[in-house]
Short mmCIF file of C-alpha atoms and ligand atoms in Angstrom, two decimals:
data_model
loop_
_atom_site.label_atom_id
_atom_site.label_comp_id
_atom_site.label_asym_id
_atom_site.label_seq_id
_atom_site.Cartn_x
_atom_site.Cartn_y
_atom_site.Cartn_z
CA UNK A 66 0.00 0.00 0.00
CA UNK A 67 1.36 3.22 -1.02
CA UNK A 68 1.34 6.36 1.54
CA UNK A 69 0.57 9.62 0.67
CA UNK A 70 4.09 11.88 0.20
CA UNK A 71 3.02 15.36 0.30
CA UNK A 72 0.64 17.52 1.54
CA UNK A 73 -0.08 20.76 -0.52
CA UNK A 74 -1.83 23.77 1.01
CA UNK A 75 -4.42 26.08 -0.88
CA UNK A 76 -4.01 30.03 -0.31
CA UNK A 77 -6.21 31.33 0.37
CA UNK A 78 -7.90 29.21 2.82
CA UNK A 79 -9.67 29.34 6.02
CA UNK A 80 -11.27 32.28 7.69
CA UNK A 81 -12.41 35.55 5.78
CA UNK A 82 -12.64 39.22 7.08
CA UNK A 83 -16.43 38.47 7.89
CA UNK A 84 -15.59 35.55 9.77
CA UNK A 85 -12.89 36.89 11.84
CA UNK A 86 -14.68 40.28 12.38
CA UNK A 87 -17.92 38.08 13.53
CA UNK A 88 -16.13 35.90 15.89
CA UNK A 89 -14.13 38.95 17.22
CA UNK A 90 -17.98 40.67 17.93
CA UNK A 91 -18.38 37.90 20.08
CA UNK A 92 -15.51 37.87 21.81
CA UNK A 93 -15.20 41.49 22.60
CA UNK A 94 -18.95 41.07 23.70
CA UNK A 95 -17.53 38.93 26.35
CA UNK A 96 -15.17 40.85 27.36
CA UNK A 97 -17.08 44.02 27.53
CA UNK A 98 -20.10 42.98 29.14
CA UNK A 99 -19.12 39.14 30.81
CA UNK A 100 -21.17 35.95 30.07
CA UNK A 101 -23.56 35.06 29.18
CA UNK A 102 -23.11 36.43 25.40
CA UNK A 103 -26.44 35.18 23.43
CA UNK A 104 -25.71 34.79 19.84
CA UNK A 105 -28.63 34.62 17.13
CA UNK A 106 -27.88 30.98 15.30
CA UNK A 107 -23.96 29.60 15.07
CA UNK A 108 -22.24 32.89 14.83
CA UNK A 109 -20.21 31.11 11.60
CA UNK A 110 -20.79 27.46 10.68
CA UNK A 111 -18.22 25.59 12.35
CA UNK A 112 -18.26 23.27 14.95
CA UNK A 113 -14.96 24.23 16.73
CA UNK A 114 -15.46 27.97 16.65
CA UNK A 115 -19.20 27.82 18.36
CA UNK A 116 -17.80 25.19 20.85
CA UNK A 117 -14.89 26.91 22.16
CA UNK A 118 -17.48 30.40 22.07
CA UNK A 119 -19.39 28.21 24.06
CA UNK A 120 -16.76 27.62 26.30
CA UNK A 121 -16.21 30.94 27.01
CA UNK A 122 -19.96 32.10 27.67
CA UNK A 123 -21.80 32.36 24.18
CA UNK A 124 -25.71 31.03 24.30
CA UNK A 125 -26.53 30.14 21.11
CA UNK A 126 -30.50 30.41 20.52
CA UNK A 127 -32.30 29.99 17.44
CA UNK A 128 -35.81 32.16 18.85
CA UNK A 129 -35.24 35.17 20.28
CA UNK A 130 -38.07 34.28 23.04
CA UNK A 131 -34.91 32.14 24.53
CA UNK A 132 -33.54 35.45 25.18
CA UNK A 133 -33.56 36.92 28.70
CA UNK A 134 -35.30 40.50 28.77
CA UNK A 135 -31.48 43.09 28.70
CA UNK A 136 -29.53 40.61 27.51
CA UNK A 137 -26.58 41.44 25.08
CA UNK A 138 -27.55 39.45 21.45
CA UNK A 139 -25.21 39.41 18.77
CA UNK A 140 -26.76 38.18 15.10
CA UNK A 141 -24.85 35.62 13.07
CA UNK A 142 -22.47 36.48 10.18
CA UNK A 143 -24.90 35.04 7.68
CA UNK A 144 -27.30 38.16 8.80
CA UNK A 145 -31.28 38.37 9.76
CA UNK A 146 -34.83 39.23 8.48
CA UNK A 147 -36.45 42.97 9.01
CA UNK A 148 -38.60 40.77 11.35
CA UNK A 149 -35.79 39.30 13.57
CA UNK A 150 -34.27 42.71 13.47
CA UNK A 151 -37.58 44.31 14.63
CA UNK A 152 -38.23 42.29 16.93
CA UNK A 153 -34.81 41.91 18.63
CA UNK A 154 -35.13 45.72 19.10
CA UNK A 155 -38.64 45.60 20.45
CA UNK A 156 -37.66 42.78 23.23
CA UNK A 157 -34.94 45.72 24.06
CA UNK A 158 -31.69 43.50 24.04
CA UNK A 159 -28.46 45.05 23.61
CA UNK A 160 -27.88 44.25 19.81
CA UNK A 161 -24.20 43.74 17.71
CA UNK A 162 -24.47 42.76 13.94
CA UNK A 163 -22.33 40.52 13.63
CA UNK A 164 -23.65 40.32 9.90
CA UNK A 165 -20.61 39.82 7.56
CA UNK A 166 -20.70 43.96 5.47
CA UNK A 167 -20.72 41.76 2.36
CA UNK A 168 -23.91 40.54 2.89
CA UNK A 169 -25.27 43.80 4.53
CA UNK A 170 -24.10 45.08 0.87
CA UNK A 171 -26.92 42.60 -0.50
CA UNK A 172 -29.67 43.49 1.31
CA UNK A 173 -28.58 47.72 1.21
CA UNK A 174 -28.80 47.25 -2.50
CA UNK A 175 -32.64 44.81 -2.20
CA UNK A 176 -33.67 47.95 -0.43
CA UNK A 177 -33.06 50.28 -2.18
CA UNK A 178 -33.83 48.87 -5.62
CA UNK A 179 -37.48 47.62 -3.84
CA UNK A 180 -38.00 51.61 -2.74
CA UNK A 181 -37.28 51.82 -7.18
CA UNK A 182 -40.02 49.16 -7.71
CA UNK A 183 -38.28 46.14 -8.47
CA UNK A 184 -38.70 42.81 -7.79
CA UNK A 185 -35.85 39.84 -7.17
CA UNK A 186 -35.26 36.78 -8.37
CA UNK A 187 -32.32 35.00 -5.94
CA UNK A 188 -29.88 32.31 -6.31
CA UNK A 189 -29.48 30.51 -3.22
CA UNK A 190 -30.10 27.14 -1.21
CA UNK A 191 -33.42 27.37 0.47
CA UNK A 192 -33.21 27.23 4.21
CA UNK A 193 -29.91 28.87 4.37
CA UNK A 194 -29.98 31.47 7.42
CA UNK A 195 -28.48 33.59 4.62
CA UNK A 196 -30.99 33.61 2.33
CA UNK A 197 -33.55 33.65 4.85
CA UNK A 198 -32.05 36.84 6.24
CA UNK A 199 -32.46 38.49 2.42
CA UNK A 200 -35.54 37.51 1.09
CA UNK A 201 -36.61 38.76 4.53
CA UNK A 202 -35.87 41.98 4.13
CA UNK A 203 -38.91 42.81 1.91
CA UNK A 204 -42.38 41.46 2.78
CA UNK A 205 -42.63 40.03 -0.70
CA UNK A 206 -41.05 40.20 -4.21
CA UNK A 207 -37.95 38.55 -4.05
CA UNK A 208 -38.62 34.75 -5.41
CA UNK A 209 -36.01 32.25 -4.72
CA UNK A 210 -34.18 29.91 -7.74
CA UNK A 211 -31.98 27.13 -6.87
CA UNK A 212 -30.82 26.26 -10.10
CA UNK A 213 -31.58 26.46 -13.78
CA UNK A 214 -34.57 24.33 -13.53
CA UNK A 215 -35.82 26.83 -10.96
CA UNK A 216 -35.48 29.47 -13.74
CA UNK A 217 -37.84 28.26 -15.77
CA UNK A 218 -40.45 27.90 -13.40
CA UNK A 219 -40.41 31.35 -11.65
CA UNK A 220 -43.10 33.89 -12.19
CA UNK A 221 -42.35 37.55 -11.21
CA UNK A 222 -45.74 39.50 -10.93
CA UNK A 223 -44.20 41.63 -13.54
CA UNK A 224 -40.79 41.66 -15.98
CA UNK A 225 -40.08 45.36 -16.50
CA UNK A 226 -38.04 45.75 -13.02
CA UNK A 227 -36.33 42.57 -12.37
CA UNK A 228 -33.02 42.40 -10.83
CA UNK A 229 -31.23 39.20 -10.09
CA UNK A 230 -29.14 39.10 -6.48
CA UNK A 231 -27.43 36.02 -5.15
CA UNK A 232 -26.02 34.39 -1.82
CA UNK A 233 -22.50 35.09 -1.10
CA UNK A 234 -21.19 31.61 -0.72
CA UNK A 235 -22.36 29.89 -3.97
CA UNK A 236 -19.84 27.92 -6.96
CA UNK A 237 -18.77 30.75 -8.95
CA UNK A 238 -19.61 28.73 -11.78
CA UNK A 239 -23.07 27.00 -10.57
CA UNK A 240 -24.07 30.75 -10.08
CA UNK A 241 -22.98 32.24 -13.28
CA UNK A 242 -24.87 29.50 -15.28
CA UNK A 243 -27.95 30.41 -13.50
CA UNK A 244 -27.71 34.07 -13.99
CA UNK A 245 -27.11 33.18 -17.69
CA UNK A 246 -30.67 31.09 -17.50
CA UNK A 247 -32.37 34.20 -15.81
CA UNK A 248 -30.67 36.74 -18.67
CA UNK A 249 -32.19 34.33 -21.49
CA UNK A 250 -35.77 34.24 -19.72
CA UNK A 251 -35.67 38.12 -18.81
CA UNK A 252 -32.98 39.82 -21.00
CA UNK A 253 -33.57 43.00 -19.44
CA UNK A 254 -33.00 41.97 -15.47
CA UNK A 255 -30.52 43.90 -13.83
CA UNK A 256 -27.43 42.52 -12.30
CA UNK A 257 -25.32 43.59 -9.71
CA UNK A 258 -22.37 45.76 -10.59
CA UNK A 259 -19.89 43.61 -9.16
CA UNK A 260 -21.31 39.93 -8.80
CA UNK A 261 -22.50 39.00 -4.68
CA UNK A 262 -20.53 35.97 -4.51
CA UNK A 263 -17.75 37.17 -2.16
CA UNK A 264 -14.19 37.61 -3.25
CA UNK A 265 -13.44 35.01 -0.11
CA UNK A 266 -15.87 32.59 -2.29
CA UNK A 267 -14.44 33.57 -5.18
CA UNK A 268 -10.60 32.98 -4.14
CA UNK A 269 -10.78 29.77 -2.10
CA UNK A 270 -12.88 27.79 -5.14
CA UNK A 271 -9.76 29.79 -7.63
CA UNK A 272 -7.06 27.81 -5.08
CA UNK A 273 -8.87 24.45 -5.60
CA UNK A 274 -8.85 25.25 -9.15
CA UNK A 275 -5.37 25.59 -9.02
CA UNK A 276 -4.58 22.37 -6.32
CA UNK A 277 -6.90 20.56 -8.82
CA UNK A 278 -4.33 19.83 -11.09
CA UNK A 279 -1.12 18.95 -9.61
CA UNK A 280 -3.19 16.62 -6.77
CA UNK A 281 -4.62 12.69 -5.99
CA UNK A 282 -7.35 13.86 -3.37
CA UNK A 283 -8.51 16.81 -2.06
CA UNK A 284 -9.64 17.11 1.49
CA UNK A 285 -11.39 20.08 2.84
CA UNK A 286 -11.52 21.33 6.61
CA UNK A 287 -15.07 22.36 7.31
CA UNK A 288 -18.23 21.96 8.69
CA UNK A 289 -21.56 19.82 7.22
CA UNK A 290 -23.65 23.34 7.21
CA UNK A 291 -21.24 25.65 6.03
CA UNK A 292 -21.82 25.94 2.32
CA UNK A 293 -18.81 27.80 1.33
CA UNK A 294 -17.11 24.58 2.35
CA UNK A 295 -19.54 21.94 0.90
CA UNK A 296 -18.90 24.25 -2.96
CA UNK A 297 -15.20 23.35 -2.28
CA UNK A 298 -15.57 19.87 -2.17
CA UNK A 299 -17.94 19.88 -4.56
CA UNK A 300 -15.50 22.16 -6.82
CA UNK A 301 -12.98 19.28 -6.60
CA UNK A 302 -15.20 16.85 -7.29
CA UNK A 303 -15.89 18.28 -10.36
CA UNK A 304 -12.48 18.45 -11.34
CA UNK A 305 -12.00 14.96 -11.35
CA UNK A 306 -10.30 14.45 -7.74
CA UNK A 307 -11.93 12.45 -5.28
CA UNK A 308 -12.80 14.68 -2.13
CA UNK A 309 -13.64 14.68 1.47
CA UNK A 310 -15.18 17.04 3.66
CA UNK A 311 -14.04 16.69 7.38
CA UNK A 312 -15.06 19.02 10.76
CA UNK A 313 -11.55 17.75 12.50
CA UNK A 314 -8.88 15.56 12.25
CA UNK A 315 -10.54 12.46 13.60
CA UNK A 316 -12.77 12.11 10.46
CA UNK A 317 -10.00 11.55 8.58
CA UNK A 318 -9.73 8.06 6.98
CA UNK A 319 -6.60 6.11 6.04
CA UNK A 320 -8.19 4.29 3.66
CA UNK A 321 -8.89 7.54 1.64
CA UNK A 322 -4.85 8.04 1.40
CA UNK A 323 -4.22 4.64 -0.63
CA UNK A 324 -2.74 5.07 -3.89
CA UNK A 325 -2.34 8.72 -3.30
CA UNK A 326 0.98 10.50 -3.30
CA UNK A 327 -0.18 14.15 -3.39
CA UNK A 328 -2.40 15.33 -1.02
CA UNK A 329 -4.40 18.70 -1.41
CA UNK A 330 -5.52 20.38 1.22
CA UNK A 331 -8.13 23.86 1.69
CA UNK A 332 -10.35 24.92 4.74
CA UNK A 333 -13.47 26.56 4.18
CA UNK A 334 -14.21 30.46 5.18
CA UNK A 335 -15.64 29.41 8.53
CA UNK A 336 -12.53 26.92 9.17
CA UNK A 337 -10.08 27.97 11.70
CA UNK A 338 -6.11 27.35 10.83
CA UNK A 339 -5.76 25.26 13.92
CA UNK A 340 -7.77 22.13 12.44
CA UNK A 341 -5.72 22.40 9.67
CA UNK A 342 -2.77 22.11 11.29
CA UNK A 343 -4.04 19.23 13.48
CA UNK A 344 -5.11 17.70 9.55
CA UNK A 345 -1.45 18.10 8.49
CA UNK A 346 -0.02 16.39 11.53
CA UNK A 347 -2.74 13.09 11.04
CA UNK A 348 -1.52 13.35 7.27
CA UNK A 349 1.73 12.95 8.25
CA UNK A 350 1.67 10.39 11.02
CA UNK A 351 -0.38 8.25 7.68
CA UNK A 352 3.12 9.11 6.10
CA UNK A 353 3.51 12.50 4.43
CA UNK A 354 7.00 13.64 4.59
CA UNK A 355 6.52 16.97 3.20
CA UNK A 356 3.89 19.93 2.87
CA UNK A 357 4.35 22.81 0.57
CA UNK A 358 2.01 26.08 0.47
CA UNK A 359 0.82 26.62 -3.60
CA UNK A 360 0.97 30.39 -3.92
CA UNK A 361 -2.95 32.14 -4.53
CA UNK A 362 -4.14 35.48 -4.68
CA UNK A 363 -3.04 37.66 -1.25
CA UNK A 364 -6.22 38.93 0.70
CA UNK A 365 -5.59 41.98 2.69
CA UNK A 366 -9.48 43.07 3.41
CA UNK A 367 -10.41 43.48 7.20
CA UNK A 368 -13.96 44.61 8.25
CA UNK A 369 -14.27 47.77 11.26
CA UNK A 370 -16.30 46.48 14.48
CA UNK A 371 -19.73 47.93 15.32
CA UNK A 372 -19.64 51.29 17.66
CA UNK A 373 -19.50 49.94 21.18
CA UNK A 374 -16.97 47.03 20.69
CA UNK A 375 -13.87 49.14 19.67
CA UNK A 376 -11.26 49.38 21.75
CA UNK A 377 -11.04 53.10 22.82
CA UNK A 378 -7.51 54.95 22.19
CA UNK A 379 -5.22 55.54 25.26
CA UNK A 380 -5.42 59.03 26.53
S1 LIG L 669 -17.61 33.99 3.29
FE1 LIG L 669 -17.79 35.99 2.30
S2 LIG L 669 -19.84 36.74 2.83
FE2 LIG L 669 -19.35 35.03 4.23
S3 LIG L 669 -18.46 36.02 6.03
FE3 LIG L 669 -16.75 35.52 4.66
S4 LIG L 669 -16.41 37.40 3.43
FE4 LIG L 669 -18.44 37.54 4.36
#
C-alpha cells in the first residue's frame, strides 16, 4: 500500500474578514459585558469555533423568546430578516451585527432597488440562514431559484423591473450558469455591478482550481452546514479528484490516502487554521514527509467592528 508523500496547502484558505470580524464581535462582547453572550444561530458554521465560544460564555439560541429581557444578542455572520431585526429591538436586548458587510451590501442594495419598484429573483439554497435573512428583508417580491430548472419555473408578478441578487457563498460557476438562464428568460433583469458571490468565495474555489491539477485527493476542513465549504468539495469533485469534507482531524480516513501520493488540502471560510494544522499532523503520522504552500491570490481586506466594541484609544 502506497502512503501519501506530500501535503499541498491552498491560499487562500480558512477564515475571511467576515468571519474573523464576527467571531471577534463575540468575543469582545464577552469581554465588555461578561457571560452570558447570546448569539442569534452559530455565529459562523463551524463546529470548533461555536464550541470553544461556548466555552467561554456564548448562548446560542435559534428564537429570540430564549432570550432573557437586557440581555446582550449578537446576530450571526450570515445576517437576519427585518422581522428578527424588529423584533430583537422591540424585546430591548443590547444588539451587535455581527452580519458579515458583504452581505449587509446585498440586502442595502434589495432595499433600495425595492424603494425603485423592483422585484428579485435569488440564487441561493433554500433554508440557508443567509438567504432567509435576504428575502426577509422585503415582505414580498424577491422569489427564490436554486438552479436552472428553478429558472424556468419562476413567475415575477411583472418583468419590466427585475433584478437578479445572489447568496454570497455559492460555486462561482453553478451561479454564473444560472444568472445566464435568468438573462435568457428576462434579457432585461438587472445585475449587480460587481457579482454577490464574495471575493473570499471567489478565491478559495480559484485555489482548488489551481490544487486541482497537480493533486490525488482533495480534502477540505469544514463543517456539514457551512456551504462555502460543501462548494469546495464539490469544486474538486468536479475536477476529477476524489474529495472529502471533514469538521476535525478524527474524520479523517486512512483508507482515503491509498494510492495517493499528493495530497491537497483547503479549509473553508468558517474553518479555523488550527484544524488544519491538526489535519497536516494526522496526514503525516499516515506518512507525508513533506507539505508545501501553492501560492494564490493575497487577501488583505479586514472589516471595522460595530460602535461599542472598539477598543477606545489611550489618553
Ligand atoms: S464567506 Fe464571504 S460573505 Fe461570508 S463572512 Fe466571509 S467574506 Fe463575508
Amino acid at each position: 500500500m502506497s502512503q501519501p508523500q506530500e501535503i499541498l496547502l491552498a491560499e487562500p484558505r480558512g477564515f475571511c474578514a467576515g468571519v474573523d470580524r464576527a467571531i471577534e464581535i463575540v468575543e469582545r462582547a464577552l469581554q465588555k459585558f461578561g457571560a452570558p453572550i447570546h448569539v442569534r444561530h452559530e455565529i459562523v458554521h463551524n463546529t470548533y469555533v461555536v464550541n470553544d465560544l461556548k466555552a467561554k460564555g456564548a448562548i446560542f439560541i435559534e428564537e429570540l423568546a430564549e432570550v432573557p429581557p437586557g440581555a446582550t444578542l449578537v446576530f450571526s455572520a450570515h445576517g437576519v430578516s427585518k422581522a428578527v431585526q424588529n423584533e430583537a429591538e422591540a424585546r430591548g436586548f443590547r444588539i451587535f451585527d455581527a452580519t458579515c458587510p458583504l452581505v449587509s451590501k446585498v440586502h442595502v442594495e434589495v432595499a433600495k432597488l425595492a424603494q425603485e419598484g423592483y422585484e428579485f429573483i435569488m440564487i441561493g439554497h433554500k433554508g440557508h440562514p443567509e438567504v432567509e435573512g435576504t428575502m426577509g428583508q422585503l415582505e414580498h417580491g424577491i422569489h427564490l431559484v436554486e438552479d436552472v430548472a428553478d429558472v424556468a419555473r419562476v413567475q415575477p408578478l411583472q418583468t419590466k423591473l427585475l433584478a437578479v441578487v445572489t447568496q454570497t457563498t455559492l460555486s462561482v460557476d453553478d451561479a454564473a450558469e444560472i444568472t445566464a438562464a435568468v438573462r435568457a428568460r428576462f434579457p432585461s433583469v438587472r445585475e449587480p455591478k460587481q457579482q454577490d458571490i464574495c471575493y473570499a468565495t471567489q478565491n478559495r474555489q480559484d485555489a482548488v482550481k489551481v490544487l486541482s491539477a497537480q493533486v490525488d485527493l482533495m480534502i477540505v476542513v469544514g463543517s456539514p452546514t457551512s456551504s462555502n465549504s460543501n462548494r469546495l468539495r464539490e469544486l474538486a469533485v468536479k475536477l476529477g479528484i476524489p474529495a472529502y469534507m471533514v469538521d476535525s482531524a478524527e474524520e479523517l480516513r486512512p483508507e482515503w490516502f491509498e494510492g495517493v501520493t499528493r495530497v491537497g488540502l483547503t479549509a473553508g471560510a468558517s474553518a479555523p487554521e488550527i484544524l488544519v494544522r491538526q489535519v497536516v499532523d494526522r496526514i503525516k503520522a499516515l506518512g507525508a514527509v513533506s507539505v508545501r504552500t501553492v501560492p494564490g491570490m493575497e487577501e488583505t481586506i479586514k472589516f471595522p467592528l460595530p460602535k461599542g466594541l472598539k477598543i477606545e484609544a489611550a489618553v
